[in-house]
Amino acid sequence: MTDRISVFAPPSPPPFPQAPPMSAPAPVVLMNAHVRLEPLEASHAEAIYAAGQDDRIWAHKLRGPLTSLADAHGYVAEALAERAAGRQLPFVIRAAGSGALLGLTRYLDLQVAHGGLEIGHTWLVPTCWRTAVNTAAKRLLLAHAFEDLSASRVCLKTDILNERSQRAIERLGARREGVLRAHRRRPDGSLRDTVYYAVLAAEWPVVRSRLDALLG
């Protein structure tokens, strides 16, 4: 009688989920009941300089405060050059009612081939801190990324010393992924650790409901 040896064949792993291709971000106006996001233009430099005079805005940024109107023009020109190169998409944040300029934010680290982008370089005038403005702006940017551009992943990051920013990101519903040590050099020359967060496309419906509840 011939012995038979059975070879166990493990089941095939499930296929990786397929994602639709992501579209490249392009200048667009986004608006809700709280804020209006407009593509940054050179003509915004004077209002940006006026809004950015409080040094607290720049405490955890990778550049120092705006020192002059010429510096503000350079700051805006640099952001527009990044847009022209297809690397970033900067927006000014305005109050939906009055139209007052409240700050800036950007899409950056555009990884269109891989379905990812980052929301960052965000700053707001301190009178908007702990109000609905940041939540409302992030609601617009996340919705546009996932629902219009078909992004698979949106990243947010901040200085490990910026606990206020970390709490704000966590309040949005983003998941903390880890820390890159000695990641960037601060304006004072010290090396900062950077905390990374992200929202995935599959998580967006829950995050969207959370943001809508926060906005009331």
Tab-separated table of C-alpha atoms in Angstrom:
chain	number	residue	atom	x	y	z
A	1	MET	CA	0.000	0.000	0.000
A	2	THR	CA	1.393	3.394	-0.978
A	3	ASP	CA	1.486	6.075	1.694
A	4	ARG	CA	0.008	9.406	0.711
A	5	ILE	CA	1.354	12.639	2.131
A	6	SER	CA	-1.097	15.476	2.326
A	7	VAL	CA	0.390	18.911	1.859
A	8	PHE	CA	-1.513	21.648	3.609
A	9	ALA	CA	-2.078	24.629	1.378
A	10	PRO	CA	-2.921	27.790	3.363
A	11	PRO	CA	-5.695	29.904	1.955
A	12	SER	CA	-4.664	32.703	-0.344
A	13	PRO	CA	-4.527	36.082	1.373
A	14	PRO	CA	-7.287	38.493	0.400
A	15	PRO	CA	-6.321	40.926	-2.339
A	16	PHE	CA	-5.266	44.401	-1.328
A	17	PRO	CA	-8.190	46.816	-1.638
A	18	GLN	CA	-8.205	48.747	-4.870
A	19	ALA	CA	-8.504	52.519	-4.688
A	20	PRO	CA	-9.608	54.888	-7.436
A	21	PRO	CA	-6.836	57.068	-8.876
A	22	MET	CA	-6.376	60.361	-7.105
A	23	SER	CA	-6.785	63.643	-8.977
A	24	ALA	CA	-4.164	66.348	-8.602
A	25	PRO	CA	-5.366	69.244	-6.433
A	26	ALA	CA	-6.104	72.436	-8.367
A	27	PRO	CA	-7.065	75.930	-7.152
A	28	VAL	CA	-10.654	75.932	-5.919
A	29	VAL	CA	-12.854	77.930	-3.536
A	30	LEU	CA	-14.256	75.922	-0.609
A	31	MET	CA	-16.897	77.359	1.706
A	32	ASN	CA	-19.222	76.428	4.545
A	33	ALA	CA	-21.174	78.381	7.152
A	34	HIS	CA	-18.021	79.282	9.090
A	35	VAL	CA	-15.133	79.868	6.687
A	36	ARG	CA	-14.249	80.441	3.067
A	37	LEU	CA	-10.995	79.017	1.674
A	38	GLU	CA	-9.631	80.854	-1.354
A	39	PRO	CA	-6.526	80.103	-3.435
A	40	LEU	CA	-3.607	82.219	-2.241
A	41	GLU	CA	-2.681	85.120	-4.540
A	42	ALA	CA	0.094	87.723	-4.506
A	43	SER	CA	-2.485	90.400	-3.690
A	44	HIS	CA	-3.071	88.771	-0.279
A	45	ALA	CA	0.402	89.672	1.019
A	46	GLU	CA	-0.585	92.909	2.773
A	47	ALA	CA	-3.549	91.316	4.590
A	48	ILE	CA	-1.375	88.336	5.540
A	49	TYR	CA	1.239	90.669	7.002
A	50	ALA	CA	-1.408	92.487	9.030
A	51	ALA	CA	-2.978	89.239	10.290
A	52	GLY	CA	0.345	87.595	11.128
A	53	GLN	CA	1.710	90.169	13.577
A	54	ASP	CA	1.135	88.156	16.763
A	55	ASP	CA	4.340	86.226	17.529
A	56	ARG	CA	2.325	83.415	19.126
A	57	ILE	CA	1.285	82.369	15.611
A	58	TRP	CA	4.863	81.422	14.736
A	59	ALA	CA	5.931	79.814	18.023
A	60	HIS	CA	6.112	76.281	16.588
A	61	LYS	CA	6.550	77.050	12.883
A	62	LEU	CA	9.580	76.241	10.768
A	63	ARG	CA	10.012	79.922	9.983
A	64	GLY	CA	9.985	82.972	12.201
A	65	PRO	CA	7.438	85.820	12.295
A	66	LEU	CA	6.834	88.075	9.299
A	67	THR	CA	9.251	90.951	9.880
A	68	SER	CA	8.072	93.370	7.168
A	69	LEU	CA	5.678	93.747	4.273
A	70	ALA	CA	8.542	92.749	1.970
A	71	ASP	CA	9.008	89.583	4.032
A	72	ALA	CA	5.280	88.832	3.650
A	73	HIS	CA	5.533	89.299	-0.115
A	74	GLY	CA	8.462	86.854	-0.132
A	75	TYR	CA	6.509	84.381	1.992
A	76	VAL	CA	3.583	84.505	-0.439
A	77	ALA	CA	5.855	84.311	-3.503
A	78	GLU	CA	7.533	81.204	-2.106
A	79	ALA	CA	4.157	79.520	-1.562
A	80	LEU	CA	3.026	80.448	-5.079
A	81	ALA	CA	6.243	79.016	-6.523
A	82	GLU	CA	5.478	75.746	-4.752
A	83	ARG	CA	2.002	75.810	-6.324
A	84	ALA	CA	3.415	76.494	-9.784
A	85	ALA	CA	5.758	73.523	-9.372
A	86	GLY	CA	2.826	71.270	-8.444
A	87	ARG	CA	4.120	70.608	-4.934
A	88	GLN	CA	1.612	72.548	-2.823
A	89	LEU	CA	-1.795	74.215	-2.976
A	90	PRO	CA	-2.046	77.155	-0.535
A	91	PHE	CA	-5.287	78.761	0.649
A	92	VAL	CA	-6.179	81.842	2.657
A	93	ILE	CA	-8.811	81.297	5.342
A	94	ARG	CA	-11.514	83.957	5.563
A	95	ALA	CA	-14.483	84.402	7.858
A	96	ALA	CA	-17.559	83.352	5.892
A	97	GLY	CA	-19.537	86.398	6.987
A	98	SER	CA	-17.159	89.352	7.183
A	99	GLY	CA	-14.536	88.119	4.745
A	100	ALA	CA	-11.758	88.970	7.225
A	101	LEU	CA	-8.514	87.090	6.608
A	102	LEU	CA	-8.030	84.691	9.509
A	103	GLY	CA	-4.981	82.685	8.428
A	104	LEU	CA	-3.482	80.313	5.892
A	105	THR	CA	-3.420	76.593	5.223
A	106	ARG	CA	-2.097	74.313	2.461
A	107	TYR	CA	-2.241	70.978	0.777
A	108	LEU	CA	1.372	69.817	0.547
A	109	ASP	CA	3.496	66.700	0.075
A	110	LEU	CA	1.255	65.818	-2.864
A	111	GLN	CA	1.675	62.093	-3.572
A	112	VAL	CA	-0.886	61.838	-6.365
A	113	ALA	CA	0.443	58.551	-7.742
A	114	HIS	CA	0.024	56.997	-4.292
A	115	GLY	CA	-3.246	58.702	-3.337
A	116	GLY	CA	-1.891	60.817	-0.507
A	117	LEU	CA	-1.449	64.414	0.564
A	118	GLU	CA	-0.848	66.438	3.705
A	119	ILE	CA	-2.760	69.329	5.246
A	120	GLY	CA	-0.294	71.671	6.890
A	121	HIS	CA	1.476	75.028	7.214
A	122	THR	CA	-1.755	76.115	8.895
A	123	TRP	CA	-1.882	79.199	11.067
A	124	LEU	CA	-4.735	81.261	12.458
A	125	VAL	CA	-4.963	84.580	14.253
A	126	PRO	CA	-5.145	83.870	18.008
A	127	THR	CA	-8.675	85.269	18.267
A	128	CYS	CA	-9.763	82.189	16.276
A	129	TRP	CA	-8.073	79.692	18.573
A	130	ARG	CA	-10.517	77.424	20.379
A	131	THR	CA	-13.326	78.445	18.025
A	132	ALA	CA	-14.997	76.566	15.157
A	133	VAL	CA	-12.642	78.057	12.538
A	134	ASN	CA	-9.960	75.346	12.489
A	135	THR	CA	-12.519	72.525	12.591
A	136	ALA	CA	-14.538	74.117	9.787
A	137	ALA	CA	-11.462	74.622	7.603
A	138	LYS	CA	-10.279	71.054	8.132
A	139	ARG	CA	-13.803	69.792	7.372
A	140	LEU	CA	-13.630	71.497	3.970
A	141	LEU	CA	-10.104	70.319	3.167
A	142	LEU	CA	-10.717	66.709	4.207
A	143	ALA	CA	-14.009	66.518	2.309
A	144	HIS	CA	-12.434	67.920	-0.843
A	145	ALA	CA	-9.486	65.513	-0.565
A	146	PHE	CA	-11.554	62.378	-0.036
A	147	GLU	CA	-14.777	63.147	-1.902
A	148	ASP	CA	-13.565	65.212	-4.863
A	149	LEU	CA	-9.931	64.170	-5.333
A	150	SER	CA	-10.348	60.500	-4.244
A	151	ALA	CA	-7.407	60.620	-1.842
A	152	SER	CA	-6.643	57.420	0.046
A	153	ARG	CA	-4.782	59.112	2.898
A	154	VAL	CA	-4.491	62.597	4.366
A	155	CYS	CA	-1.616	63.310	6.739
A	156	LEU	CA	-1.202	66.009	9.387
A	157	LYS	CA	1.927	66.635	11.431
A	158	THR	CA	3.174	68.974	14.141
A	159	ASP	CA	6.063	69.764	16.457
A	160	ILE	CA	6.105	67.467	19.481
A	161	LEU	CA	6.300	70.581	21.687
A	162	ASN	CA	3.098	71.969	20.189
A	163	GLU	CA	0.627	70.277	22.475
A	164	ARG	CA	-2.179	72.653	21.496
A	165	SER	CA	-1.849	71.565	17.859
A	166	GLN	CA	-1.728	67.881	18.828
A	167	ARG	CA	-4.947	68.189	20.813
A	168	ALA	CA	-6.601	70.020	17.926
A	169	ILE	CA	-5.593	67.307	15.434
A	170	GLU	CA	-6.763	64.542	17.756
A	171	ARG	CA	-10.058	66.369	18.250
A	172	LEU	CA	-10.616	66.112	14.496
A	173	GLY	CA	-10.461	62.314	14.729
A	174	ALA	CA	-7.085	61.775	13.051
A	175	ARG	CA	-5.082	58.793	14.287
A	176	ARG	CA	-1.624	59.338	15.761
A	177	GLU	CA	0.855	57.184	13.822
A	178	GLY	CA	4.201	57.927	15.396
A	179	VAL	CA	7.084	60.333	15.886
A	180	LEU	CA	9.984	61.125	13.570
A	181	ARG	CA	12.874	62.016	15.846
A	182	ALA	CA	15.190	64.948	15.035
A	183	HIS	CA	13.098	65.441	11.917
A	184	ARG	CA	13.368	69.180	11.217
A	185	ARG	CA	15.468	72.114	12.371
A	186	ARG	CA	13.597	74.898	14.159
A	187	PRO	CA	14.400	78.570	13.481
A	188	ASP	CA	16.464	78.666	16.711
A	189	GLY	CA	18.648	75.802	15.424
A	190	SER	CA	17.253	73.073	17.687
A	191	LEU	CA	16.092	69.793	16.193
A	192	ARG	CA	12.406	69.039	16.519
A	193	ASP	CA	10.646	65.703	16.788
A	194	THR	CA	7.604	65.617	14.507
A	195	VAL	CA	4.347	63.868	15.440
A	196	TYR	CA	2.473	62.317	12.518
A	197	TYR	CA	-1.281	61.808	12.247
A	198	ALA	CA	-3.457	60.570	9.388
A	199	VAL	CA	-7.005	59.943	8.261
A	200	LEU	CA	-7.650	57.151	5.738
A	201	ALA	CA	-10.416	57.118	3.159
A	202	ALA	CA	-12.118	54.215	4.972
A	203	GLU	CA	-12.127	56.304	8.178
A	204	TRP	CA	-13.500	59.444	6.572
A	205	PRO	CA	-17.241	58.735	7.052
A	206	VAL	CA	-16.771	58.421	10.818
A	207	VAL	CA	-14.472	61.454	10.963
A	208	ARG	CA	-16.925	63.453	8.847
A	209	SER	CA	-19.767	62.664	11.251
A	210	ARG	CA	-17.556	63.662	14.163
A	211	LEU	CA	-16.679	66.996	12.559
A	212	ASP	CA	-20.294	67.700	11.676
A	213	ALA	CA	-21.279	67.043	15.295
A	214	LEU	CA	-18.537	69.381	16.533
A	215	LEU	CA	-19.735	72.105	14.169
A	216	GLY	CA	-23.261	71.614	15.414
